[in-house]
Short mmCIF file of C-alpha atoms in Angstrom, two decimals:
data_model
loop_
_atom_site.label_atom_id
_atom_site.label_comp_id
_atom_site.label_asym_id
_atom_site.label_seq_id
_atom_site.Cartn_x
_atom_site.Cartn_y
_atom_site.Cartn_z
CA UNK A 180 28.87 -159.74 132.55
CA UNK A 181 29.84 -155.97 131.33
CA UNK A 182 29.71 -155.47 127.59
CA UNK A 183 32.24 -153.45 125.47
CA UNK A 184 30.73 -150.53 123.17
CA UNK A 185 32.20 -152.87 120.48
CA UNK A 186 29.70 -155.22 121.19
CA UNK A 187 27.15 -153.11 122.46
CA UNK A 188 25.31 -150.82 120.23
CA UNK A 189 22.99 -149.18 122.77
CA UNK A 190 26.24 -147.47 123.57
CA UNK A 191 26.56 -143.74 122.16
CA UNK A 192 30.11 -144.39 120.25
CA UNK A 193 28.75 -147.98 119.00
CA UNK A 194 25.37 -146.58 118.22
CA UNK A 195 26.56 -143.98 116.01
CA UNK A 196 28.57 -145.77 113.98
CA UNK A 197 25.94 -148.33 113.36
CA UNK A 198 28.27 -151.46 114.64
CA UNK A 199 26.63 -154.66 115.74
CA UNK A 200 27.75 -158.18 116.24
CA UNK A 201 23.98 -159.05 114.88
CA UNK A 202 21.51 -157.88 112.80
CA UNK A 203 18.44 -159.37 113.00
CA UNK A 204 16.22 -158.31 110.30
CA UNK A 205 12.18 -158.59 111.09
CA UNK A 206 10.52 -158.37 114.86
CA UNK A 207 7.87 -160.87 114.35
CA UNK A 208 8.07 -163.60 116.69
CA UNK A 209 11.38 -165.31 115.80
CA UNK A 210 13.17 -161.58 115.14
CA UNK A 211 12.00 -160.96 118.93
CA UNK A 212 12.66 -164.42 120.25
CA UNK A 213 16.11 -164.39 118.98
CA UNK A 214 17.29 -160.61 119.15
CA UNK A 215 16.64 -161.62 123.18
CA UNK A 216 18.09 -164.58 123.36
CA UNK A 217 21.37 -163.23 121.83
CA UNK A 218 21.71 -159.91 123.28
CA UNK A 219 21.17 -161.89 126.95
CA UNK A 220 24.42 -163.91 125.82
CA UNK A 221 26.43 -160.76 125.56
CA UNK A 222 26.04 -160.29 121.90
CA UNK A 223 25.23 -156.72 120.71
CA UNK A 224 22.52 -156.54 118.34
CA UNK A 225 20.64 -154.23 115.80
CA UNK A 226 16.79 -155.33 115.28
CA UNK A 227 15.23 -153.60 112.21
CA UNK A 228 11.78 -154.08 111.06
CA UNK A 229 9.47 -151.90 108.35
CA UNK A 230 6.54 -151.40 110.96
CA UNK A 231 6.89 -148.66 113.66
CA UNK A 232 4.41 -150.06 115.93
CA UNK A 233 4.36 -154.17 116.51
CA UNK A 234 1.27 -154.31 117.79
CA UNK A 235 -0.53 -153.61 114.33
CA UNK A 236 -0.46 -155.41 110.96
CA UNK A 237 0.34 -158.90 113.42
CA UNK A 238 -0.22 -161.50 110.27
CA UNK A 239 -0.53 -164.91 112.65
CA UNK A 240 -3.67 -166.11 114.92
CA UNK A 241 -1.07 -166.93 117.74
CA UNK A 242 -1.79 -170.64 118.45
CA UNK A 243 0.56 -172.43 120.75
CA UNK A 244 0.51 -175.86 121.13
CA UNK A 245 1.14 -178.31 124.40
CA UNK A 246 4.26 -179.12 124.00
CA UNK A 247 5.78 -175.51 122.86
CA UNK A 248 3.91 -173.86 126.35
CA UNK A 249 5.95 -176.64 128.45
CA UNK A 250 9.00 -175.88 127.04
CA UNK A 251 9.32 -172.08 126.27
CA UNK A 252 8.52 -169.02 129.11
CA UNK A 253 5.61 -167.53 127.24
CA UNK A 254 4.64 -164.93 129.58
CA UNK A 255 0.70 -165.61 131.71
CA UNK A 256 -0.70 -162.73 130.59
CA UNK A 257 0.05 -162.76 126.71
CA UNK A 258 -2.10 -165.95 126.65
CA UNK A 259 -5.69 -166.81 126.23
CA UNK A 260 -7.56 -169.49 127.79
CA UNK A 261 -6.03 -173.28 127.71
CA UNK A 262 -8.45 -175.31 124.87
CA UNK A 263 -9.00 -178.84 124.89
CA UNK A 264 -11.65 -179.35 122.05
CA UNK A 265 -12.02 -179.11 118.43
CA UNK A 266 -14.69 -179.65 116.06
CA UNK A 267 -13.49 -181.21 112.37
CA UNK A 268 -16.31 -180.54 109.87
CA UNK A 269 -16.50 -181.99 106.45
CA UNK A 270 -17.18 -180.16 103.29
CA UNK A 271 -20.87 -181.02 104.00
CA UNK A 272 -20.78 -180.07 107.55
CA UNK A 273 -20.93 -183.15 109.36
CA UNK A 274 -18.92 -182.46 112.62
CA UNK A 275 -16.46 -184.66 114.41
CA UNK A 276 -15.97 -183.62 118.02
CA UNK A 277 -12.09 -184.56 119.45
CA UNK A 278 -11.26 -183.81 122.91
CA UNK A 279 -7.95 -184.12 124.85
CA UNK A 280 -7.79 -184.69 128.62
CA UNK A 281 -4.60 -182.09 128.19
CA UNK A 282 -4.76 -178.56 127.89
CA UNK A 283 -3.74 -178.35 124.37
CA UNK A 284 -3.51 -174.82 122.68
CA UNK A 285 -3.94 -171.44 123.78
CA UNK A 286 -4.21 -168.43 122.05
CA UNK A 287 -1.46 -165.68 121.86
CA UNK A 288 -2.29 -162.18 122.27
CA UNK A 289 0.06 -161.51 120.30
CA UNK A 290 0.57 -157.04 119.80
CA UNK A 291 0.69 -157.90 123.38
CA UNK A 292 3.59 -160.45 123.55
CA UNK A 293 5.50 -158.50 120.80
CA UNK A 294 5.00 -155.15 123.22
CA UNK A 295 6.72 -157.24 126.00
CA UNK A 296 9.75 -159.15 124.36
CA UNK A 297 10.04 -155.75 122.95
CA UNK A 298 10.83 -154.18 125.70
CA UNK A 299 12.60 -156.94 127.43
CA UNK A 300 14.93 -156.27 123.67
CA UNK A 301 15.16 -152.88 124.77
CA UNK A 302 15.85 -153.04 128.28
CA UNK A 303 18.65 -155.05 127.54
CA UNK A 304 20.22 -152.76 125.35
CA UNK A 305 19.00 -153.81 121.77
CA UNK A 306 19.51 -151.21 118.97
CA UNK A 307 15.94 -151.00 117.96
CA UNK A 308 14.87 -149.54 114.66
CA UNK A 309 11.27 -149.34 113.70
CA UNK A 310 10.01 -147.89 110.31
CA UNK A 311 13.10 -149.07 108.69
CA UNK A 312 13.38 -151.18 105.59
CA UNK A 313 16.51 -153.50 104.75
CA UNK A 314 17.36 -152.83 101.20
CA UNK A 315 20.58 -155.02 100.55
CA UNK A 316 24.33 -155.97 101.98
CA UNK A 317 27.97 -155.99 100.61
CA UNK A 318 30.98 -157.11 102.32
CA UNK A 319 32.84 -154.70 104.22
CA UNK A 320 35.92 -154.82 106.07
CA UNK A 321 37.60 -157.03 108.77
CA UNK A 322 34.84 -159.67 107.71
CA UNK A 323 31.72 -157.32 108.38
CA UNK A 324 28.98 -156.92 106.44
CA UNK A 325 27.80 -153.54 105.14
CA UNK A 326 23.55 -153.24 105.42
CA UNK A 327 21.89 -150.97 103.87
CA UNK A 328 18.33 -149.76 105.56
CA UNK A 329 16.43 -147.17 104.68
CA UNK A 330 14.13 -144.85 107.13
CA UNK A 331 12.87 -141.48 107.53
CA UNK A 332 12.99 -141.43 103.32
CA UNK A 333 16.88 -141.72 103.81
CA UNK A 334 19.19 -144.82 103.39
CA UNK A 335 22.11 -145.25 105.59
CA UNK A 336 24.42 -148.28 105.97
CA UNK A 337 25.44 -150.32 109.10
CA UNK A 338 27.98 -152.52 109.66
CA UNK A 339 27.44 -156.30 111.12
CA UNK A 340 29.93 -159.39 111.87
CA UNK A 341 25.93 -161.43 111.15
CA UNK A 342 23.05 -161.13 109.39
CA UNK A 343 19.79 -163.09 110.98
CA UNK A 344 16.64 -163.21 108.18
CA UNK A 345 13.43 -163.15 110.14
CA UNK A 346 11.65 -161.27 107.84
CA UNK A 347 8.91 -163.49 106.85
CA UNK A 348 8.21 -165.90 103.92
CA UNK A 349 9.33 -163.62 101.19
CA UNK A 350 12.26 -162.67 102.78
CA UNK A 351 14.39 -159.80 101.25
CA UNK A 352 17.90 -161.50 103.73
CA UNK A 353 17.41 -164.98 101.93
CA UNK A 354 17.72 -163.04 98.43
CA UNK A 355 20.88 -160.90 99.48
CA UNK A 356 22.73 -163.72 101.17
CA UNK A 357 21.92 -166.44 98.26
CA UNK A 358 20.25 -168.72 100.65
CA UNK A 359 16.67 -171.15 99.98
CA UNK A 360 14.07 -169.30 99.39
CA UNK A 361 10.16 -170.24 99.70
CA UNK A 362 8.44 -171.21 96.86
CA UNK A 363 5.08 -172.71 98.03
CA UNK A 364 2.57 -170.93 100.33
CA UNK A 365 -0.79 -170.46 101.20
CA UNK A 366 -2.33 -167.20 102.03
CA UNK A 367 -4.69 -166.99 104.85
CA UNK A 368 -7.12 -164.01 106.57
CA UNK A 369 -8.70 -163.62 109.33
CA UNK A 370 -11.07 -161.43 111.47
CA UNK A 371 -10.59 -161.07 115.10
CA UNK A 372 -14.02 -160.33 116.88
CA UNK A 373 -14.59 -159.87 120.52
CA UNK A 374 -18.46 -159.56 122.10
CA UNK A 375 -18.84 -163.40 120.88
CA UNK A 376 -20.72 -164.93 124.21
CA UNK A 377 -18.91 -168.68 124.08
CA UNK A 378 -21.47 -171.77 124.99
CA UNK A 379 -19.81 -174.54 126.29
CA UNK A 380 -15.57 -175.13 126.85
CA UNK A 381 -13.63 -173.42 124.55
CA UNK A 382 -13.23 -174.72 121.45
CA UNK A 383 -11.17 -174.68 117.74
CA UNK A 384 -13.85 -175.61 115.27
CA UNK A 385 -11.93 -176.47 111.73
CA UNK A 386 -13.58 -176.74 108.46
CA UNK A 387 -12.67 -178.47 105.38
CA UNK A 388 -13.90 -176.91 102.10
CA UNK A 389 -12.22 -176.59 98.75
CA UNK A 390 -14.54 -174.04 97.75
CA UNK A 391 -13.77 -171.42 100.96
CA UNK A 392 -10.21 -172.83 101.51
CA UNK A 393 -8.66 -174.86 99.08
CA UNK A 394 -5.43 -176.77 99.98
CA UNK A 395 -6.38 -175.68 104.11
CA UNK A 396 -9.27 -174.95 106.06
CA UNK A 397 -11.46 -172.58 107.27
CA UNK A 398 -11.45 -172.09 111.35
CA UNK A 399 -13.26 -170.66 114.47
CA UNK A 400 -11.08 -170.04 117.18
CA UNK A 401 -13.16 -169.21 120.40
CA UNK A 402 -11.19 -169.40 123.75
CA UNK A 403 -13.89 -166.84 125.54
CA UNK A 404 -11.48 -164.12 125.50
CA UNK A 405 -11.60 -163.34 121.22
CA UNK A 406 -12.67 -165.21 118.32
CA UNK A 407 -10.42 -165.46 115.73
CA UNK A 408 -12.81 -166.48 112.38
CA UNK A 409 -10.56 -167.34 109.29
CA UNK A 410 -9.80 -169.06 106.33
CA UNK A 411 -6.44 -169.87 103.90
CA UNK A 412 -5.94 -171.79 101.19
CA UNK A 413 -3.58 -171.62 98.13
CA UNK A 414 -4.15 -167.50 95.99
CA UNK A 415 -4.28 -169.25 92.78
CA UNK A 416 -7.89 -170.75 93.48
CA UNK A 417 -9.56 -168.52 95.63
CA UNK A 418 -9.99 -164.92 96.64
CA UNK A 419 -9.19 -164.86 100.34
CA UNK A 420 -11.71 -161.72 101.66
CA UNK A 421 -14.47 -162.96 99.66
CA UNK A 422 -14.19 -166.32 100.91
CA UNK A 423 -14.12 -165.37 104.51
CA UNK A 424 -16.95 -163.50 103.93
CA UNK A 425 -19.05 -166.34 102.82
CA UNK A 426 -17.54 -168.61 105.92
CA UNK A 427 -18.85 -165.67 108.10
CA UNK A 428 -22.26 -166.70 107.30
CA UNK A 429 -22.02 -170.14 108.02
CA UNK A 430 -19.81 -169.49 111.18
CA UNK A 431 -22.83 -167.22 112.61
CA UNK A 432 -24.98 -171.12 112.72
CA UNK A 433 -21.47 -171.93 115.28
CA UNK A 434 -20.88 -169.26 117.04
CA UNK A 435 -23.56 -165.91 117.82
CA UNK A 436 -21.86 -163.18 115.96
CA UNK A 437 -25.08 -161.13 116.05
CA UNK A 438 -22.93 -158.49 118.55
CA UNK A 439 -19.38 -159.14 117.54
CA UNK A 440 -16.97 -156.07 117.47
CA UNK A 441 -14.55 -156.10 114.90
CA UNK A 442 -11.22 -155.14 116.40
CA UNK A 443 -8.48 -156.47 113.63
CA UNK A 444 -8.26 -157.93 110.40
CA UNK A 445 -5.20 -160.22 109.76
CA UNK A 446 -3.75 -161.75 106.60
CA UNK A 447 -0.51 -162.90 105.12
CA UNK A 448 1.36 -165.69 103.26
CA UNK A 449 1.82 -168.96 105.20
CA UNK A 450 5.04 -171.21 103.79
CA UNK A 451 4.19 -174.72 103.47
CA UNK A 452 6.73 -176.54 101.78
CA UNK A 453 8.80 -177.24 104.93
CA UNK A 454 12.04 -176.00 106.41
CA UNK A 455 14.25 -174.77 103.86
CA UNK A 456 17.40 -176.57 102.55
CA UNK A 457 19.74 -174.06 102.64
CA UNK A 458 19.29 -172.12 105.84
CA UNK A 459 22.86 -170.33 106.48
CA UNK A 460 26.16 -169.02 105.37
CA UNK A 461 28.86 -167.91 106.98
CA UNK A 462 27.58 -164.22 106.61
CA UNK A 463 24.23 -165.30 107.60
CA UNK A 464 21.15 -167.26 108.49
CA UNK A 465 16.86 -167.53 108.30
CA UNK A 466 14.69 -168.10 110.88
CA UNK A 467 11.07 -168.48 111.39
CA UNK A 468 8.79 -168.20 108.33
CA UNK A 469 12.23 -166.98 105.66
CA UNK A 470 13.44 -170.29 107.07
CA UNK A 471 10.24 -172.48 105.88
CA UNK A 472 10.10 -173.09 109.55
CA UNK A 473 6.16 -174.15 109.64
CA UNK A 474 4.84 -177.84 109.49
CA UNK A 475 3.45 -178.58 105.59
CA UNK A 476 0.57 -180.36 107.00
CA UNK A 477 -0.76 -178.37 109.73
CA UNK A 478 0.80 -174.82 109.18
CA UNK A 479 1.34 -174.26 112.74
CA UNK A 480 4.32 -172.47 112.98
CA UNK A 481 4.96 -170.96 116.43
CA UNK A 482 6.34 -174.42 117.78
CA UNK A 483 9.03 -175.17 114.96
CA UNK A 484 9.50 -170.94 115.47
CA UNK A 485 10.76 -171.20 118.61
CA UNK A 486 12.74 -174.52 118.62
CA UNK A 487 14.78 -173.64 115.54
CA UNK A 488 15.08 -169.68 116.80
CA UNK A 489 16.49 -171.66 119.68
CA UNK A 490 18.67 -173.14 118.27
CA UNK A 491 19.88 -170.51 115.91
CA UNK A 492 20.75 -168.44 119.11
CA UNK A 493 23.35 -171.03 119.85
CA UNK A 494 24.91 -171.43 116.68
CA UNK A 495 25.10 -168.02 115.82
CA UNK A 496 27.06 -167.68 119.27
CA UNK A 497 29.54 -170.51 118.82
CA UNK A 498 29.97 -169.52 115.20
CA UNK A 499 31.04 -166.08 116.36
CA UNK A 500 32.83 -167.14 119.14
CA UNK A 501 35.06 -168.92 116.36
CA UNK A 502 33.41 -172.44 115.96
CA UNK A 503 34.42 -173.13 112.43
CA UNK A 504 31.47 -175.99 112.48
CA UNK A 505 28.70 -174.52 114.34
CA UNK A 506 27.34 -173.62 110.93
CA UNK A 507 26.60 -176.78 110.04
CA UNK A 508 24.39 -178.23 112.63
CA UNK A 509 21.80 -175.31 111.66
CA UNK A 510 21.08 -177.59 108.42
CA UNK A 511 17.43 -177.47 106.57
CA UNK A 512 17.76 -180.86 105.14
CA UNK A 513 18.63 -182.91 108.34
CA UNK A 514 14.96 -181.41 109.59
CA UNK A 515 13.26 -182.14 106.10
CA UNK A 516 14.48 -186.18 106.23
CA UNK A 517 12.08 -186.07 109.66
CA UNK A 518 9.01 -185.37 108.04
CA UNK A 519 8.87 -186.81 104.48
CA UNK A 520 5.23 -187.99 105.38
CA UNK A 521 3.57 -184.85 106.47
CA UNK A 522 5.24 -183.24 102.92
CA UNK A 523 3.35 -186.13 101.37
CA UNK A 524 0.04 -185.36 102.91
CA UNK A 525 0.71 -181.96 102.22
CA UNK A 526 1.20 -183.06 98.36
CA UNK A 527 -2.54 -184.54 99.16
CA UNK A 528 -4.36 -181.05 100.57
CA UNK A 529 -2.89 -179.28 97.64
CA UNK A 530 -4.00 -181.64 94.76
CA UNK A 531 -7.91 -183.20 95.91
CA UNK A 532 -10.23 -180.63 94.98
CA UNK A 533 -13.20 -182.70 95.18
CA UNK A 534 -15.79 -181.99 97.81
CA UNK A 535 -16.69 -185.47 97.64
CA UNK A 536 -13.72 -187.31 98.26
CA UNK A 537 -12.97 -184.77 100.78
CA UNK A 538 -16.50 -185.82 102.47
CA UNK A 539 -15.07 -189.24 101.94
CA UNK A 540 -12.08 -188.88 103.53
CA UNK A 541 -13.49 -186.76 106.56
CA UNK A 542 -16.32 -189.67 107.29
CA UNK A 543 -13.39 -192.49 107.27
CA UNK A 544 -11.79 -190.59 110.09
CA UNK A 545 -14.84 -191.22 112.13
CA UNK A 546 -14.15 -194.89 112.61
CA UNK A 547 -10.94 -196.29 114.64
CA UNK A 548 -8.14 -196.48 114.15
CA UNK A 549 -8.40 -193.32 111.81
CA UNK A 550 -9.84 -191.59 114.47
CA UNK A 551 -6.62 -191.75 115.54
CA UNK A 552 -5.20 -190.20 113.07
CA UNK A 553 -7.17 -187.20 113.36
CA UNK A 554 -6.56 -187.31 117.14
CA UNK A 555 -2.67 -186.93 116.21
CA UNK A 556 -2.57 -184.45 114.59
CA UNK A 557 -4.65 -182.10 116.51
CA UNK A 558 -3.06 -183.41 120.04
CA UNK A 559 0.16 -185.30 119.29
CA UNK A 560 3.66 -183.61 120.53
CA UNK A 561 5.43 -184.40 117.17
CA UNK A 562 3.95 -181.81 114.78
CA UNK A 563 7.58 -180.98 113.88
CA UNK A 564 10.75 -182.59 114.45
CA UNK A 565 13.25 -181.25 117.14
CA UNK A 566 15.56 -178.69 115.94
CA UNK A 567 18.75 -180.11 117.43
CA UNK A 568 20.76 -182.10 114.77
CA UNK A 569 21.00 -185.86 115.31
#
């Protein structure tokens, strides 16, 4: 199906007057996820992100679990190896080996999976602008918005009938459109090495340490493609580069870093106090990290990403289309009733500091049924509730 220049702002009349029917504001994975998703639904859309090249200053490690590679199209050749194995170690280093008979993660290479839904944006006719900055909104007329964004050391403003927040866990669209905003995090860092020979299968090897990475973990991510060697934890107790440093001398005793090439350093805040209450408006809505969409126990957050992105797509296109309801099955609080008990063990990481009942707690996991435990939540499918509303 054709679209109007109304609707279409890759068209030269739309284009210069800086008309969408969606702004999406951030081209991380939910900006690009989305901006496709809608613009393939005959929607035109503007995507606007600070960076002018996606492929640097990527702040995630890009893990994708089972049940998110079944369901979404992730293309072959932006993923790593599959990995069925991880490696739990306790503040002392005493190692619990899991394995799944699934393949359960791989690895994103991610500047190369935002290249190619980037140009899949493009192709379809997005209204792409790089190295541009929103700076704020006001109503304008016939029910559009009026976005200011700056670039090229100039601000200009474009009109929108929506405004999409995927701009990360501080977002800037949460603040303008008087929506939830984060107010717990962790901040993790990470090197990402290549050179790394890998013995055995591939594996995730996770460490527990409230001296390196208190509130998280450190990790080793080695899927014989890159080795992604990290650690997070919450910036009032630690200092993130430091701490990875010291890791990085243990992690050599794991994995032989003795000819690793450095080829990117990675770091940013992580939201961990679940999905947000108050996600949308009927100017606007959050997705992705702005939308606390990231599981408070695990922090994986490519999986609730996509599903609520997902969603999102389809709300924002009924809404438009004139749904006076749609609004209100994209609802933070019917996904935060799903998963009281992983904000509870979240509570838990965040307040024991001891090593030693963190020892304690890591050798009770060795014998059944909490082996289970640990089992689930490195390999079970529910790591975060389904988007769609019950």
């Amino acid at each position: 199906m054709g679209r109007t220049s109304e609707s279409n702002p890759s068209s030269p009349d739309a284009a210069e007057a800086g008309r969408a029917d969606v702004m999406v504001v951030g081209a991380g994975l939910a900006g690009l996820w989305l901006t496709r998703e809608l613009s393939r639904s005959g929607l035109g859309v503007t995507l606007v992100d600070h960076k002018r090249d996606l492929t640097q200053g990527v702040h995630t490690t890009g893990i994708f679990v089972r049940r998110t590679l079944e369901d979404f199209p992730l293309p072959e050749d932006c993923l790593g190896s599959p990995v069925r194995d991880v490696s739990l170690y306790s503040p002392g280093r005493r190692r619990l080996d899991l394995s799944s008979p699934h393949d359960e993660f791989r690895v994103g290479l991610m500047p190369r999976l935002y290249a190619t839904l980037l140009d899949e944006c493009r192709r379809d006719g997005v209204d792409v602008r790089l190295g541009t900055r929103f700076e704020g909104l006001t109503p304008g007329a016939d029910g559009r918005l009026e976005a200011q964004l700056r670039g090229d050391d100039r601000t200009t403003t474009h009109t929108a009938r929506f405004l999409v927040g995927a701009d990360g866990a501080t977002s800037r669209v949460a603040a303008a459109l008087g929506l939830s905003e984060n107010r717990e995090w962790i901040v993790g860092v990470e090197e990402v090495l290549r050179g790394v020979p890998l013995e055995g299968p591939p594996c995730f090897h996770c460490v527990i340490d409230p001296a390196i990475a208190p509130g998280y973990l450190a990790w080793i991510v080695h899927d014989g493609h890159e080795v992604h060697l990290g650690v997070g934890g919450y910036a009032a107790r630690f200092d993130p580069w430091p701490a990875l440093e010291q890791f990085r001398q243990w992690a050599g005793s794991v994995v032989d870093l003795r000819r690793a090439e450095l080829i990117e350093k990675r770091g940013g805040r992580i939201p961990v106090g679940g999905v947000l209450p108050k996600l949308a408006c009927p100017l606007g809505l959050l997705v992705g990290d702005a939308a606390g969409a990231v599981s408070p126990l695990t922090a994986g957050g490519l999986d609730p990403c996509l599903r609520m992105t997902q969603q999102a797509a389809g709300v924002i296109q009924r809404h438009l289309a004139g749904d006076a309801g749609a609004l209100s099955h994209y609802d933070g609080r019917l996904f935060r009733a799903k998963f009281r008990s992983r904000l509870w063990m979240r509570w838990g990481l965040r307040t024991v500091r001891s090593r030693w009942l963190l020892e304690a707690a890591c050798g009770m996991l060795r014998v059944w049924p909490l082996r289970r435990v640990a089992e689930h939540v490195f390999f079970g499918r529910g790591s975060f509730p389904d988007a769609e509303a019950e």
